[in-house]
GROMACS .gro file of C-alpha atoms in nm:
model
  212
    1UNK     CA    1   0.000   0.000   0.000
    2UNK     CA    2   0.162   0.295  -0.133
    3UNK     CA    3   0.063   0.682  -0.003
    4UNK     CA    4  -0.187   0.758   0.264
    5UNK     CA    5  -0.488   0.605   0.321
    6UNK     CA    6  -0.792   0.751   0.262
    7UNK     CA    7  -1.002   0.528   0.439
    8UNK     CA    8  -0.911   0.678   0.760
    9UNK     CA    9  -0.982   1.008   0.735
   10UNK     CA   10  -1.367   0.898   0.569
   11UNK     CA   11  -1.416   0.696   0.860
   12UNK     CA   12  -1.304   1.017   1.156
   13UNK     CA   13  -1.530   1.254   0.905
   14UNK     CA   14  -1.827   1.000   0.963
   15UNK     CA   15  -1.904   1.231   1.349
   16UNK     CA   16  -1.748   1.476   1.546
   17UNK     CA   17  -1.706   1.252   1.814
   18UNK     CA   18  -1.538   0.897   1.864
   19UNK     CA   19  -1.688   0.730   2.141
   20UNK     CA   20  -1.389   0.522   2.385
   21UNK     CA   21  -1.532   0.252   2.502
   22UNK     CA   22  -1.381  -0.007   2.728
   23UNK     CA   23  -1.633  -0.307   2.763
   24UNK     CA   24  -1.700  -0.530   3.058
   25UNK     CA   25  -1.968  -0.784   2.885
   26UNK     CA   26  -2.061  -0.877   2.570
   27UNK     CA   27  -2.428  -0.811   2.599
   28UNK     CA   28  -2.392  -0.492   2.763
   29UNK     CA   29  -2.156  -0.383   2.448
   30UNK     CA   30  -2.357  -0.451   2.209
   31UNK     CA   31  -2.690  -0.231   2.410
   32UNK     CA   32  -2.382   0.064   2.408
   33UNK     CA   33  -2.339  -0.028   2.018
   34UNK     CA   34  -2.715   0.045   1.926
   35UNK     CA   35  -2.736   0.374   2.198
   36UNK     CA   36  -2.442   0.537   2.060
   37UNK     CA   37  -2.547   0.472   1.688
   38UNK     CA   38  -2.910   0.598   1.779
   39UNK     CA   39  -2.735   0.865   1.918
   40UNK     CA   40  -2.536   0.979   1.595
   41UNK     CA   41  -2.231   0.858   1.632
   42UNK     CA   42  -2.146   0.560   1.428
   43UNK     CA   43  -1.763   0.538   1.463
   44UNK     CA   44  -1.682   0.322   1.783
   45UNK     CA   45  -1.384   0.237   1.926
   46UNK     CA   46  -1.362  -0.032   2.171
   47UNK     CA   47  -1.032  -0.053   2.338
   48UNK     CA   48  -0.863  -0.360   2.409
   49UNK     CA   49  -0.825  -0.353   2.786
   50UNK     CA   50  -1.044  -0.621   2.876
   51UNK     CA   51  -1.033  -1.001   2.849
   52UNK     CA   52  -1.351  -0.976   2.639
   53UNK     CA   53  -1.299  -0.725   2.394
   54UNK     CA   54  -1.210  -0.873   2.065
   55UNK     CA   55  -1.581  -1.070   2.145
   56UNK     CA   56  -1.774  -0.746   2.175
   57UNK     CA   57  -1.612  -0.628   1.865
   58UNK     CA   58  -1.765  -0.914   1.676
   59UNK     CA   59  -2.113  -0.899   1.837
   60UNK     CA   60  -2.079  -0.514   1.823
   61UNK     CA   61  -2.053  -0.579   1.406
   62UNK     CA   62  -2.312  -0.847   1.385
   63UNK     CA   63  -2.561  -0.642   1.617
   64UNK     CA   64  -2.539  -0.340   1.413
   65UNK     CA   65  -2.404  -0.365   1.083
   66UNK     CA   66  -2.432  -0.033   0.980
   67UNK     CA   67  -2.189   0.110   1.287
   68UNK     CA   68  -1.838   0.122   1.200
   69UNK     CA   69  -1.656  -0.036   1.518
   70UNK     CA   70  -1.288  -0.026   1.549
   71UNK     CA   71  -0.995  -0.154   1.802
   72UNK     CA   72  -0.836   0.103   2.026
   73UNK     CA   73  -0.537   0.032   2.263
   74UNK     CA   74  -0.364  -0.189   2.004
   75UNK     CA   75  -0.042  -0.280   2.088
   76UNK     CA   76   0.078  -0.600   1.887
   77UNK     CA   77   0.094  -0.709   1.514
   78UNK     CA   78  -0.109  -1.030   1.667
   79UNK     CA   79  -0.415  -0.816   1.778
   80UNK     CA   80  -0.411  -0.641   1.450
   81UNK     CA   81  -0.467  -0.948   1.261
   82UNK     CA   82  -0.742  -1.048   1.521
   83UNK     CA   83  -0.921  -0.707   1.499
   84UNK     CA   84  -0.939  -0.787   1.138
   85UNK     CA   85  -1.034  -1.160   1.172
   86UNK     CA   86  -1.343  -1.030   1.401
   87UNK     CA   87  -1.434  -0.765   1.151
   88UNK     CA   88  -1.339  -0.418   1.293
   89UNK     CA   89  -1.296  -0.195   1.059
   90UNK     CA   90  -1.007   0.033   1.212
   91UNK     CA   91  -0.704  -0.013   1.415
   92UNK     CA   92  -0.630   0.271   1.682
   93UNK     CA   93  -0.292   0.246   1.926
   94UNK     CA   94  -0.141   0.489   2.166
   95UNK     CA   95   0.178   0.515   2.015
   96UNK     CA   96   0.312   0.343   1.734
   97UNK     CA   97   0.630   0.118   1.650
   98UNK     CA   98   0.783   0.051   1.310
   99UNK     CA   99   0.619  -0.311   1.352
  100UNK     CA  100   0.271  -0.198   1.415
  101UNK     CA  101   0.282   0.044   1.060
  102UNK     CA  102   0.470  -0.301   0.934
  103UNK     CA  103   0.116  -0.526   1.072
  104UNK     CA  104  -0.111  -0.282   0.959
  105UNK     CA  105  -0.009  -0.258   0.587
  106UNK     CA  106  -0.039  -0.631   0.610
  107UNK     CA  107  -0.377  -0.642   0.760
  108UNK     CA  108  -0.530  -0.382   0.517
  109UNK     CA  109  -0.665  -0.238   0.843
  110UNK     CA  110  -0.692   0.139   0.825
  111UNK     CA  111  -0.459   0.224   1.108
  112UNK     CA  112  -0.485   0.540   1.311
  113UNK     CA  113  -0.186   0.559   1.563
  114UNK     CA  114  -0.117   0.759   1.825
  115UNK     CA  115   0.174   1.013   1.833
  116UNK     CA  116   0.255   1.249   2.104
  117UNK     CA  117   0.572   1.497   1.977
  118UNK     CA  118   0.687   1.586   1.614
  119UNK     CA  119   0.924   1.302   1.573
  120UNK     CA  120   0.665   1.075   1.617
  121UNK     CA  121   0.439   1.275   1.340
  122UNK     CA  122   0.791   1.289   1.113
  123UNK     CA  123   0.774   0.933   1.155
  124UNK     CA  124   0.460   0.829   1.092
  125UNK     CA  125   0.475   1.077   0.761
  126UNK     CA  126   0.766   0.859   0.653
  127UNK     CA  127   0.563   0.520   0.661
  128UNK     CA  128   0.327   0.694   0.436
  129UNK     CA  129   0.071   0.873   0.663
  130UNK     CA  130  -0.106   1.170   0.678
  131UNK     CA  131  -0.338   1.139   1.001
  132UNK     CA  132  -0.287   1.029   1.315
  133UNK     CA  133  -0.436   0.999   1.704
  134UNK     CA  134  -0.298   1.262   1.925
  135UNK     CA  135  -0.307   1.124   2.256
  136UNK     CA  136  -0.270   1.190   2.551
  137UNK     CA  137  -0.408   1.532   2.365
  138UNK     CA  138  -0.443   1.742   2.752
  139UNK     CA  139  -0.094   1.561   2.857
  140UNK     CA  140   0.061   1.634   2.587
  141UNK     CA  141  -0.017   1.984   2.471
  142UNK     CA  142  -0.379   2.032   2.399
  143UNK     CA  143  -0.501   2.221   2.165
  144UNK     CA  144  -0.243   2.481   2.163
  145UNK     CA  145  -0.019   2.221   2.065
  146UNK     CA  146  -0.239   2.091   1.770
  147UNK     CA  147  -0.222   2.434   1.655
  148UNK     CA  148   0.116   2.505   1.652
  149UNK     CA  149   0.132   2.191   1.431
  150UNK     CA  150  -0.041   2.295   1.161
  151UNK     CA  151   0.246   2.540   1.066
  152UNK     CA  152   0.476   2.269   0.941
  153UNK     CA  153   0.240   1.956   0.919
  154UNK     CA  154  -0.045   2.184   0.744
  155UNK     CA  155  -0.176   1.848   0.549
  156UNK     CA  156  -0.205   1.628   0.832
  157UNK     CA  157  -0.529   1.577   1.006
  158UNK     CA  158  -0.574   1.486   1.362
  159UNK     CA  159  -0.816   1.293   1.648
  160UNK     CA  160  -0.746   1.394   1.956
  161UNK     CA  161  -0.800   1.171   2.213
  162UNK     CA  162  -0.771   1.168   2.628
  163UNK     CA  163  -0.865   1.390   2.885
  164UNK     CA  164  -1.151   1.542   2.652
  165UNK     CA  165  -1.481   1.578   2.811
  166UNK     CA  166  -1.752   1.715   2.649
  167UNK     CA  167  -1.702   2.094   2.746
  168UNK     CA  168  -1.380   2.091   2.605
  169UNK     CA  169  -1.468   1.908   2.262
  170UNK     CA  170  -1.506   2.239   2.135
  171UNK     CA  171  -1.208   2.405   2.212
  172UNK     CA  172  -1.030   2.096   1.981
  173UNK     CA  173  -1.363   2.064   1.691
  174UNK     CA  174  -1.246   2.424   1.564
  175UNK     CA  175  -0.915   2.360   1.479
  176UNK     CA  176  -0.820   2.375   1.125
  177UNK     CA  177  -0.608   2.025   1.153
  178UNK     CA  178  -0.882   1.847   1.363
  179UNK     CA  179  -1.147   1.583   1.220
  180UNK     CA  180  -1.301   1.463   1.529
  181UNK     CA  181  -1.212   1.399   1.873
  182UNK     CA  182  -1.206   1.091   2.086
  183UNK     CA  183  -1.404   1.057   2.410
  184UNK     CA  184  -1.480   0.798   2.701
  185UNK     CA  185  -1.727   1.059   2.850
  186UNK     CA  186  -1.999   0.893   2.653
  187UNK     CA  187  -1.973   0.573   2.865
  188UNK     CA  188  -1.867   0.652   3.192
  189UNK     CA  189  -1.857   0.331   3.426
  190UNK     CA  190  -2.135   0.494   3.634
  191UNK     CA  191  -2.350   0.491   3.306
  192UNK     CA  192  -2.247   0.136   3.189
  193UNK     CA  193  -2.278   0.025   3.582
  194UNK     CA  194  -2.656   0.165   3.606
  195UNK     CA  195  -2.682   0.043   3.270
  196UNK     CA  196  -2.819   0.366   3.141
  197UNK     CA  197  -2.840   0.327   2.722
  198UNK     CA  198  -3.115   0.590   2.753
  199UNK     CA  199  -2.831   0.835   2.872
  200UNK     CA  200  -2.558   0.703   2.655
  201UNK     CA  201  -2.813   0.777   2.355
  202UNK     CA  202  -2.840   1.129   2.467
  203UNK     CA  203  -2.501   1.172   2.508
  204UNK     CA  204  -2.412   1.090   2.180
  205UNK     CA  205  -2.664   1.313   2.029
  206UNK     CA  206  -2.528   1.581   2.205
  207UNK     CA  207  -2.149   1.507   2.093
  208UNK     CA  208  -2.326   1.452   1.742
  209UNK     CA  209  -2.488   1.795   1.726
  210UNK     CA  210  -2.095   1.927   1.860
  211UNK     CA  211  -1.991   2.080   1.471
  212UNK     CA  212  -2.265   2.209   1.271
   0.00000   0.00000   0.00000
């Protein structure tokens, strides 16, 4: 695969927000899956930091087709190829290592890693791409940072992600360099424990009316 991939940027222009959602069941991810895509957001990405989470990827796809749910907090070549095999339809990761831009040519996964300074960025320009995950976005900068960016990197395009909340999603949606942001305010572990979908709904069509 030669030059950047355009299916990444289609996929973070889909909503202004990227739900983060870290899943403790299967059938409780799959109730988040239909209130978030109720909600207007249909970009979902469902971190790997449980035991269970490549099997609420795969329900997550069979429940509701027509959401476009995605792997965060990949790490390994190995869980690229799974994300794939359980048909997610985006790769996210915190950082990135030449083997991970290596796994996810091979994959054909549209790949959206994380980078934190401008040799990261340089880096990830080199291995042919043109938009990446700024995280830990507060930690490292915010949205002064992001805009200090676009002097040299004017063509790449960002998601910020971590320590975003939905007061601040603004302050990152009007940048010039910014597609979307990510967020785990949408499903708070007070929301998923009360096992509120009613609220999640809301909240995502709150974060969907964000830009516009």
């Amino acid at each position: 695969m030669s030059g950047a991939d355009p299916r990444v940027r289609a996929v973070l222009k889909l909503a202004p927000v990227i739900p983060v959602f870290t899943p403790e069941n299967v059938e409780d991810a799959v109730e988040v899956a239909r209130a978030l895509f109720n909600g207007g957001l249909p970009v979902i990405e469902v971190t790997l930091r449980t035991p269970m989470a490549m099997e609420a990827i795969q329900a997550m796809v069979e429940a509701v087709p027509d959401a476009v749910v995605g792997a965060g907090t990949v790490l390994t070549a190995a869980q690229m190829e799974k994300v794939k095999q359980v048909g997610g339809r985006f790769a996210v990761s915190p950082g990135a290592t030449p083997r991970l831009y290596a796994a996810a040519r091979d994959t054909d996964l549209p790949f959206l890693p994380g980078v934190a300074t401008s040799s990261e960025l340089m880096l990830g320009l080199e291995q042919g791409l043109d938009t990446f995950k700024f995280f830990p976005a507060v930690q490292a900068g915010g949205a002064a940072m992001l805009s200090a960016w676009n002097g040299p990197f004017g063509d790449v395009r960002f998601c910020p992600t971590g320590g975003i909340s939905a007061q601040t999603a603004r302050d990152f949606l009007h940048l010039p360099n910014v597609l979307c942001v990510g967020g785990s305010w949408l499903t708070t572990r007070a929301l998923l424990q009360a096992r509120d979908w009613a609220g999640i709904e809301q909240l995502a069509r709150d974060s969907a009316a964000l830009v516009g």
